[in-house]
Each structure stands twice: as structure tokens, then as C-alpha cells.
CSV table of C-alpha atoms in Angstrom, one decimal:
chain,number,residue,atom,x,y,z
A,1,MET,CA,-65.8,-54.3,27.8
A,2,LYS,CA,-62.3,-55.1,26.5
A,3,ILE,CA,-61.2,-54.6,22.9
A,4,ASP,CA,-57.9,-55.8,21.4
A,5,ILE,CA,-56.9,-54.0,18.2
A,6,ALA,CA,-54.6,-56.2,16.1
A,7,VAL,CA,-52.0,-54.7,13.7
A,8,CYS,CA,-49.8,-57.1,11.7
A,9,THR,CA,-46.7,-55.4,10.4
A,10,TYR,CA,-43.8,-56.2,8.1
A,11,ARG,CA,-41.1,-53.5,7.6
A,12,ARG,CA,-43.6,-50.7,7.1
A,13,ALA,CA,-42.9,-47.1,8.1
A,14,GLU,CA,-46.6,-46.3,7.7
A,15,LEU,CA,-47.2,-48.2,11.0
A,16,ASP,CA,-46.5,-44.9,12.7
A,17,GLN,CA,-49.5,-43.3,11.0
A,18,THR,CA,-51.7,-46.3,11.8
A,19,LEU,CA,-50.9,-46.1,15.5
A,20,LEU,CA,-51.4,-42.3,15.6
A,21,SER,CA,-54.9,-42.7,14.0
A,22,LEU,CA,-55.7,-45.3,16.7
A,23,ALA,CA,-54.5,-42.9,19.4
A,24,VAL,CA,-57.4,-40.5,18.7
A,25,LEU,CA,-60.2,-43.1,18.4
A,26,SER,CA,-63.5,-42.2,19.9
A,27,VAL,CA,-63.9,-45.0,22.5
A,28,PRO,CA,-67.3,-45.8,24.1
A,29,ALA,CA,-67.5,-45.2,27.9
A,30,GLY,CA,-66.5,-48.2,29.9
A,31,THR,CA,-64.4,-49.7,27.1
A,32,LEU,CA,-60.7,-50.7,27.6
A,33,VAL,CA,-58.6,-50.8,24.5
A,34,ARG,CA,-55.3,-52.6,24.0
A,35,ILE,CA,-53.2,-52.6,20.7
A,36,ILE,CA,-51.4,-55.8,19.7
A,37,VAL,CA,-48.6,-55.2,17.1
A,38,ALA,CA,-47.5,-58.5,15.6
A,39,ASP,CA,-44.1,-58.0,13.8
A,40,ASN,CA,-43.7,-60.6,11.0
A,41,ASP,CA,-40.1,-59.8,10.1
A,42,VAL,CA,-37.3,-62.3,10.7
A,43,THR,CA,-35.7,-59.8,13.1
A,44,PRO,CA,-37.8,-57.7,15.5
A,45,SER,CA,-37.4,-54.7,13.2
A,46,ALA,CA,-40.6,-52.9,14.4
A,47,ARG,CA,-39.8,-53.1,18.1
A,48,ASN,CA,-38.0,-49.7,18.3
A,49,ARG,CA,-40.7,-48.1,16.1
A,50,VAL,CA,-43.4,-49.3,18.5
A,51,ASP,CA,-41.5,-48.3,21.6
A,52,ALA,CA,-41.0,-44.8,20.2
A,53,MET,CA,-44.8,-44.5,19.6
A,54,ARG,CA,-45.9,-45.5,23.1
A,55,SER,CA,-45.8,-42.0,24.5
A,56,ALA,CA,-48.1,-40.8,21.7
A,57,VAL,CA,-50.7,-43.5,22.2
A,58,PRO,CA,-53.0,-43.5,25.2
A,59,PHE,CA,-53.6,-47.3,25.1
A,60,GLU,CA,-51.5,-50.2,26.2
A,61,ILE,CA,-49.4,-51.6,23.3
A,62,THR,CA,-48.3,-55.2,23.3
A,63,TYR,CA,-45.5,-56.0,20.9
A,64,VAL,CA,-45.2,-59.6,19.7
A,65,HIS,CA,-42.4,-60.8,17.4
A,66,CYS,CA,-43.7,-63.6,15.3
A,67,PRO,CA,-41.3,-64.5,12.4
A,68,ALA,CA,-41.3,-64.8,9.5
A,69,SER,CA,-42.8,-63.4,6.3
A,70,ASN,CA,-46.1,-65.3,6.7
A,71,ILE,CA,-49.1,-63.1,7.4
A,72,SER,CA,-51.1,-66.1,8.9
A,73,ILE,CA,-48.4,-66.5,11.6
A,74,ALA,CA,-48.9,-62.8,12.5
A,75,ARG,CA,-52.7,-63.0,12.5
A,76,ASN,CA,-52.7,-66.1,14.6
A,77,ALA,CA,-50.2,-64.5,17.1
A,78,CYS,CA,-52.8,-61.6,17.5
A,79,LEU,CA,-55.5,-64.1,18.2
A,80,ASP,CA,-53.3,-66.1,20.6
A,81,HIS,CA,-52.5,-63.0,22.6
A,82,ALA,CA,-56.0,-61.5,22.6
A,83,THR,CA,-57.9,-61.4,25.8
A,84,GLY,CA,-60.7,-59.0,25.1
A,85,ASP,CA,-64.3,-59.5,24.3
A,86,PHE,CA,-63.6,-58.4,20.7
A,87,VAL,CA,-60.6,-58.3,18.4
A,88,ALA,CA,-60.5,-55.7,15.7
A,89,PHE,CA,-58.1,-56.0,12.7
A,90,ILE,CA,-56.6,-53.1,10.8
A,91,ASP,CA,-53.6,-53.2,8.4
A,92,ASP,CA,-50.3,-51.5,9.0
A,93,ASP,CA,-50.7,-49.1,6.0
A,94,GLU,CA,-54.2,-47.9,6.9
A,95,THR,CA,-55.5,-45.1,9.1
A,96,ALA,CA,-58.7,-45.3,11.0
A,97,SER,CA,-61.4,-42.7,11.1
A,98,GLU,CA,-62.2,-41.3,14.6
A,99,ASP,CA,-65.4,-43.3,14.9
A,100,TRP,CA,-64.1,-46.5,13.3
A,101,LEU,CA,-64.1,-48.7,16.5
A,102,ALA,CA,-67.3,-47.2,17.9
A,103,GLU,CA,-69.2,-47.9,14.6
A,104,LEU,CA,-67.9,-51.5,14.5
A,105,LEU,CA,-69.0,-52.0,18.1
A,106,VAL,CA,-72.5,-50.5,17.6
A,107,THR,CA,-73.1,-52.8,14.6
A,108,ALA,CA,-71.9,-55.8,16.6
A,109,ASP,CA,-74.2,-54.9,19.5
A,110,THR,CA,-77.3,-54.3,17.3
A,111,THR,CA,-76.9,-57.4,15.1
A,112,GLY,CA,-75.2,-59.9,17.5
A,113,ALA,CA,-73.0,-60.9,14.5
A,114,ALA,CA,-69.9,-63.0,15.0
A,115,ALA,CA,-67.9,-60.6,12.8
A,116,VAL,CA,-68.4,-57.1,11.5
A,117,LEU,CA,-66.7,-55.7,8.4
A,118,GLY,CA,-66.1,-52.0,7.5
A,119,PRO,CA,-65.2,-50.3,4.3
A,120,VAL,CA,-61.7,-49.6,3.2
A,121,ARG,CA,-61.4,-46.4,1.1
A,122,ALA,CA,-58.4,-46.3,-1.3
A,123,VAL,CA,-56.5,-43.0,-1.5
A,124,TYR,CA,-54.8,-42.8,-4.9
A,125,PRO,CA,-51.6,-40.9,-5.8
A,126,ASN,CA,-51.7,-38.4,-8.5
A,127,MET,CA,-49.7,-40.6,-10.8
A,128,ALA,CA,-52.4,-43.4,-10.7
A,129,PRO,CA,-54.2,-43.8,-14.1
A,130,ALA,CA,-57.4,-41.8,-14.5
A,131,TRP,CA,-59.4,-44.9,-15.2
A,132,MET,CA,-58.2,-46.5,-12.0
A,133,ARG,CA,-59.1,-43.5,-9.9
A,134,ARG,CA,-62.5,-43.1,-11.5
A,135,GLY,CA,-63.3,-46.8,-11.1
A,136,ASP,CA,-61.9,-47.0,-7.6
A,137,PHE,CA,-60.4,-50.5,-8.1
A,138,HIS,CA,-58.5,-50.7,-4.8
A,139,SER,CA,-61.2,-49.9,-2.2
A,140,THR,CA,-62.5,-52.9,-0.3
A,141,LEU,CA,-66.2,-53.7,0.4
A,142,PRO,CA,-68.0,-56.9,1.3
A,143,VAL,CA,-69.7,-59.1,-1.3
A,144,TRP,CA,-73.3,-60.0,-0.7
A,145,VAL,CA,-74.7,-63.3,-2.0
A,146,SER,CA,-78.4,-63.9,-1.7
A,147,GLY,CA,-78.7,-61.2,0.9
A,148,GLU,CA,-75.9,-62.3,3.2
A,149,ILE,CA,-72.1,-61.8,3.5
A,150,ARG,CA,-70.4,-65.2,3.3
A,151,THR,CA,-66.8,-64.3,3.6
A,152,GLY,CA,-64.7,-61.3,4.6
A,153,TYR,CA,-61.3,-59.7,5.0
A,154,THR,CA,-59.0,-58.5,7.9
A,155,CYS,CA,-58.1,-55.0,6.6
A,156,ASN,CA,-61.2,-53.7,8.6
A,157,ALA,CA,-62.9,-56.2,10.8
A,158,LEU,CA,-64.2,-56.9,14.3
A,159,LEU,CA,-64.4,-60.4,15.7
A,160,ARG,CA,-66.5,-61.5,18.7
A,161,ARG,CA,-63.8,-63.7,20.3
A,162,ASN,CA,-65.8,-66.2,22.3
A,163,THR,CA,-68.6,-66.9,19.8
A,164,PRO,CA,-68.8,-70.7,18.9
A,165,SER,CA,-67.9,-70.2,15.2
A,166,LEU,CA,-64.7,-68.5,16.1
A,167,THR,CA,-63.5,-70.4,19.2
A,168,GLY,CA,-60.2,-72.0,18.4
A,169,ARG,CA,-60.3,-70.9,14.8
A,170,ARG,CA,-57.0,-69.8,13.2
A,171,PHE,CA,-55.7,-68.6,9.8
A,172,ASN,CA,-54.2,-71.2,7.4
A,173,ILE,CA,-50.4,-71.1,7.5
A,174,ALA,CA,-50.2,-72.5,4.0
A,175,LEU,CA,-51.9,-69.4,2.6
A,176,GLY,CA,-49.7,-66.9,4.6
A,177,ARG,CA,-47.6,-65.9,1.6
A,178,SER,CA,-50.1,-66.0,-1.2
A,179,GLY,CA,-53.0,-64.3,0.5
A,180,GLY,CA,-56.5,-65.6,0.7
A,181,GLU,CA,-56.1,-66.7,4.3
A,182,ASP,CA,-58.7,-64.2,5.5
A,183,THR,CA,-61.2,-65.2,2.8
A,184,GLU,CA,-60.9,-68.9,3.9
A,185,PHE,CA,-61.0,-67.9,7.6
A,186,PHE,CA,-64.3,-66.0,7.2
A,187,ALA,CA,-65.9,-68.5,4.8
A,188,HIS,CA,-65.3,-71.4,7.2
A,189,MET,CA,-66.5,-69.2,10.1
A,190,HIS,CA,-69.7,-68.5,8.1
A,191,LYS,CA,-70.2,-72.2,7.3
A,192,ALA,CA,-69.9,-72.9,11.1
A,193,GLY,CA,-72.9,-70.6,11.7
A,194,GLY,CA,-71.1,-67.3,12.3
A,195,ARG,CA,-73.0,-64.3,10.8
A,196,ILE,CA,-71.1,-61.5,9.2
A,197,ALA,CA,-72.5,-57.9,9.4
A,198,TYR,CA,-71.5,-54.7,7.8
A,199,ALA,CA,-70.8,-51.3,9.4
A,200,GLU,CA,-70.8,-48.8,6.5
A,201,ASP,CA,-69.6,-45.9,8.7
A,202,ALA,CA,-66.6,-47.8,10.2
A,203,LEU,CA,-64.3,-46.3,7.7
A,204,VAL,CA,-60.5,-46.8,7.3
A,205,TYR,CA,-58.3,-45.2,4.6
A,206,GLU,CA,-55.5,-47.0,2.7
A,207,PRO,CA,-53.0,-45.1,0.5
A,208,VAL,CA,-52.3,-46.9,-2.7
A,209,PRO,CA,-48.5,-47.0,-3.3
A,210,SER,CA,-47.2,-46.5,-6.8
A,211,GLY,CA,-46.2,-50.2,-7.0
A,212,ARG,CA,-49.9,-51.2,-6.6
A,213,ALA,CA,-51.3,-48.5,-8.9
A,214,THR,CA,-50.8,-50.6,-12.0
A,215,ARG,CA,-52.9,-52.9,-14.1
A,216,ALA,CA,-50.4,-55.7,-13.6
A,217,TRP,CA,-50.7,-55.6,-9.8
A,218,LEU,CA,-54.5,-55.6,-10.0
A,219,ALA,CA,-54.5,-58.5,-12.5
A,220,LYS,CA,-52.2,-60.6,-10.2
A,221,ARG,CA,-54.4,-59.9,-7.2
A,222,ARG,CA,-57.6,-60.7,-9.0
A,223,PHE,CA,-56.1,-63.9,-10.3
A,224,ARG,CA,-55.0,-65.0,-6.9
A,225,MET,CA,-58.5,-64.1,-5.5
A,226,GLY,CA,-60.0,-66.3,-8.1
A,227,GLN,CA,-57.6,-69.1,-7.2
A,228,THR,CA,-58.6,-69.0,-3.6
A,229,HIS,CA,-62.3,-69.1,-4.5
A,230,GLY,CA,-61.6,-72.0,-6.9
A,231,ARG,CA,-59.7,-73.9,-4.3
A,232,MET,CA,-62.6,-73.5,-1.8
A,233,LEU,CA,-65.1,-74.7,-4.4
A,234,LEU,CA,-62.9,-77.7,-4.9
A,235,GLU,CA,-63.3,-78.6,-1.2
A,236,SER,CA,-67.0,-79.2,-1.8
A,237,SER,CA,-67.0,-80.3,-5.4
A,238,ALA,CA,-66.0,-83.7,-6.8
A,239,GLY,CA,-66.4,-85.6,-10.0
A,240,LEU,CA,-69.0,-84.1,-12.3
A,241,GLY,CA,-69.6,-81.2,-9.9
A,242,ARG,CA,-66.0,-80.1,-10.3
A,243,TRP,CA,-66.2,-80.1,-14.1
A,244,LYS,CA,-69.5,-78.2,-14.0
A,245,ALA,CA,-67.8,-75.5,-11.8
A,246,ILE,CA,-64.8,-75.4,-14.2
A,247,ALA,CA,-67.1,-75.0,-17.2
A,248,LEU,CA,-69.1,-72.2,-15.5
A,249,ALA,CA,-66.0,-70.3,-14.4
A,250,GLY,CA,-64.5,-70.7,-17.9
A,251,ALA,CA,-67.7,-69.4,-19.5
A,252,LYS,CA,-67.8,-66.4,-17.1
A,253,SER,CA,-64.2,-65.6,-17.9
A,254,ALA,CA,-64.8,-65.8,-21.7
A,255,TYR,CA,-67.9,-63.6,-21.3
A,256,CYS,CA,-66.0,-61.0,-19.3
A,257,PHE,CA,-63.1,-60.9,-21.8
A,258,ALA,CA,-65.6,-60.5,-24.7
A,259,ALA,CA,-67.4,-57.7,-22.9
A,260,ALA,CA,-64.0,-56.0,-22.2
A,261,THR,CA,-63.2,-56.1,-25.9
A,262,LEU,CA,-66.6,-54.6,-26.9
A,263,LEU,CA,-66.1,-51.8,-24.3
A,264,ALA,CA,-62.6,-51.0,-25.5
A,265,ALA,CA,-63.6,-47.3,-25.8
A,266,PHE,CA,-64.6,-47.0,-22.2
A,267,PRO,CA,-61.6,-47.6,-20.0
A,268,VAL,CA,-63.3,-48.0,-16.6
A,269,GLN,CA,-65.8,-50.6,-17.9
A,270,ARG,CA,-63.1,-52.3,-20.0
A,271,HIS,CA,-60.8,-52.8,-17.1
A,272,ARG,CA,-63.6,-53.8,-14.8
A,273,TYR,CA,-64.7,-56.6,-17.1
A,274,GLY,CA,-61.1,-57.5,-18.0
A,275,LEU,CA,-60.1,-57.9,-14.3
A,276,ARG,CA,-63.2,-59.9,-13.6
A,277,GLY,CA,-62.3,-62.2,-16.5
A,278,ILE,CA,-58.9,-62.7,-15.0
A,279,MET,CA,-60.5,-63.5,-11.6
A,280,HIS,CA,-62.7,-66.2,-13.2
A,281,ALA,CA,-59.6,-67.6,-15.0
A,282,GLY,CA,-58.1,-67.8,-11.5
A,283,VAL,CA,-61.1,-69.8,-10.3
A,284,VAL,CA,-60.5,-72.3,-13.1
A,285,SER,CA,-56.9,-72.5,-12.0
A,286,GLY,CA,-57.9,-73.1,-8.4
A,287,LEU,CA,-60.4,-75.8,-9.5
A,288,PHE,CA,-57.6,-77.6,-11.2
A,289,GLY,CA,-55.7,-77.6,-7.9
A,290,VAL,CA,-53.1,-75.0,-8.8
A,291,ARG,CA,-51.7,-73.4,-5.6
A,292,GLU,CA,-52.1,-69.7,-5.2
A,293,ILE,CA,-49.3,-67.4,-6.5
A,294,GLU,CA,-47.3,-65.8,-3.7
A,295,GLN,CA,-47.8,-62.1,-3.2
A,296,TYR,CA,-46.5,-61.4,0.2
A,297,GLY,CA,-43.4,-61.8,2.3
A,298,SER,CA,-41.1,-59.3,0.6
A,299,LEU,CA,-41.1,-55.5,0.4
A,300,GLU,CA,-42.9,-54.1,-2.6
A,301,LYS,CA,-40.8,-51.9,-4.8
A,302,ALA,CA,-42.0,-49.1,-7.1
A,303,PRO,CA,-41.5,-49.8,-10.8
A,304,GLN,CA,-38.3,-48.4,-12.1
């Protein structure tokens, strides 16, 4: 069995730690692993970093330069260069647990799913607000709807390359700077009959940089997530159906903001409801056809 591990990168020094974590993976017997690093910078800035890591990593590393500043281009480059039975995605600021890949593969084998998602556990800096650390607002888990997972993410995922729902499927270039390209990718895969499973022990860790440990960053991200969901609803809604969806999302947003106000004395619950209200407001925006706000394509800077 052959596995490609895809790592999309953009000017991140943390890529070293990601590759080192992959170097010590527990790999099932008879499994060949190759790492694909897709450099999304205008210039091939990660090439030397990758070359310097080759001696520390026991797997073949394929470096691909795929400019520029559009994450969908990098993800598609990984799919285009993949030759294995499966493709696993991990972000360039994450580190994998030793059993990460093995757990994804076991779940893929036992379920026969087209895609398997694992959890991403946020690691907070000491300066992060107490309510943020207690509420764990940055960790990533799948969402179940009526007992099934209908969409996903690429920060911890395994794809069965040759399954019909994934054959020829690519990430939307138009969403490569806003985000939401993975949500759309998995949602369309699911609609095409691809089942999504969950491997709860396939854990990866993601440090939360100071620039993301803010209410403003969380609000912007939740709003964009809502915009993506609203735009996808718009694809299947027209006429009265669209206005019903707008009314429902607006009502949910108002309810969440009211709940946040009532829970003002409880920071975790207040922020949870407030951010959910912002997400539903984003749904309304998406249903009105407003394009997603751009979040990616430039280096994040810590607040001054």
C-alpha cells in the first residue's frame, strides 16, 4: 500500500517541526510513505528548508513549487502529484502524533469510507485569554448532521484516491485566498456519494500563534465560515427557498446574540454564543451572494 502525505506550505518555519513529527510516524508493515511538500510562495522559498530536512526524514520527499498565495493551487498540486492509494493532508504548522497515520488507515479499512477525518487539538500560548483556553475555541472536530458527517477539512484528513466520489475532484481556485475551499470540496464529495468517517485517535496538534489568539480573529473566521455555508446553500436554494434560508439564519443569529447578552457573566458561554451569532450572520451574507472575505495569502503578524 502506498500513502502520500500532503503538506501545503507558505513561508512557515514551523514546517521543520511538521516534517520531524512525520519522520517518527508508526507506519503499518507493508506501507510505503512519501511526503509531498507544496510550496505556495511566489519564489521557491521552502526548497532549501525541505532539502535540509531530507536527512532527518526516512521517507521520500517530493518538493513542488506551485505559486502563488492561493491554498487551492497548493492542494491541487498535491492531488496532481499523488500516486498512492491514499492521500493524507496535514497543515504546515501542525505536528502529528506517532499513531496519526496508522489510526487514519485503520478507520479507512474498517469503514470503507472515501475520506477519514481526525481531530486537531489546539495548543494555546500562556498569553491567550482564560475564556479562550477553557472553551477551546481553536480545536477542530467534524460536525455531525443527522448521524453523518457531510463536510470536512484538510488540516487532518485521509482521502481514498481512486474512489468514484473523489476521482478528478479538485479544490476551488476561487476560494483559495478566503478559505472554505476544503468545506466545499468535502461537501461536494459527500453529495457525490462519498462517505466521511472519523478517527478519534488520529490526533494532530496545532499551536495557536498570538495573532490568532484574539476574539477578532475568531470572529473573522466564524463569519467567513458562515459565508461559505451560505454560498453553498445558495447553490441549492432559489426564489422563496432562498428567502426562507435567509430568515432562518437571521433568526438564529439574533437568538445567539440575545443568548450571549443574557450570559454576559459567563465568558465561555458568552463568547460561544456570540461567535455562533457571527457565523449565522455570515450565512446571511453568503445567501445574499457576498463573496467570502480573504484570510490567506499573506503572513500573519502578531498584534503590536
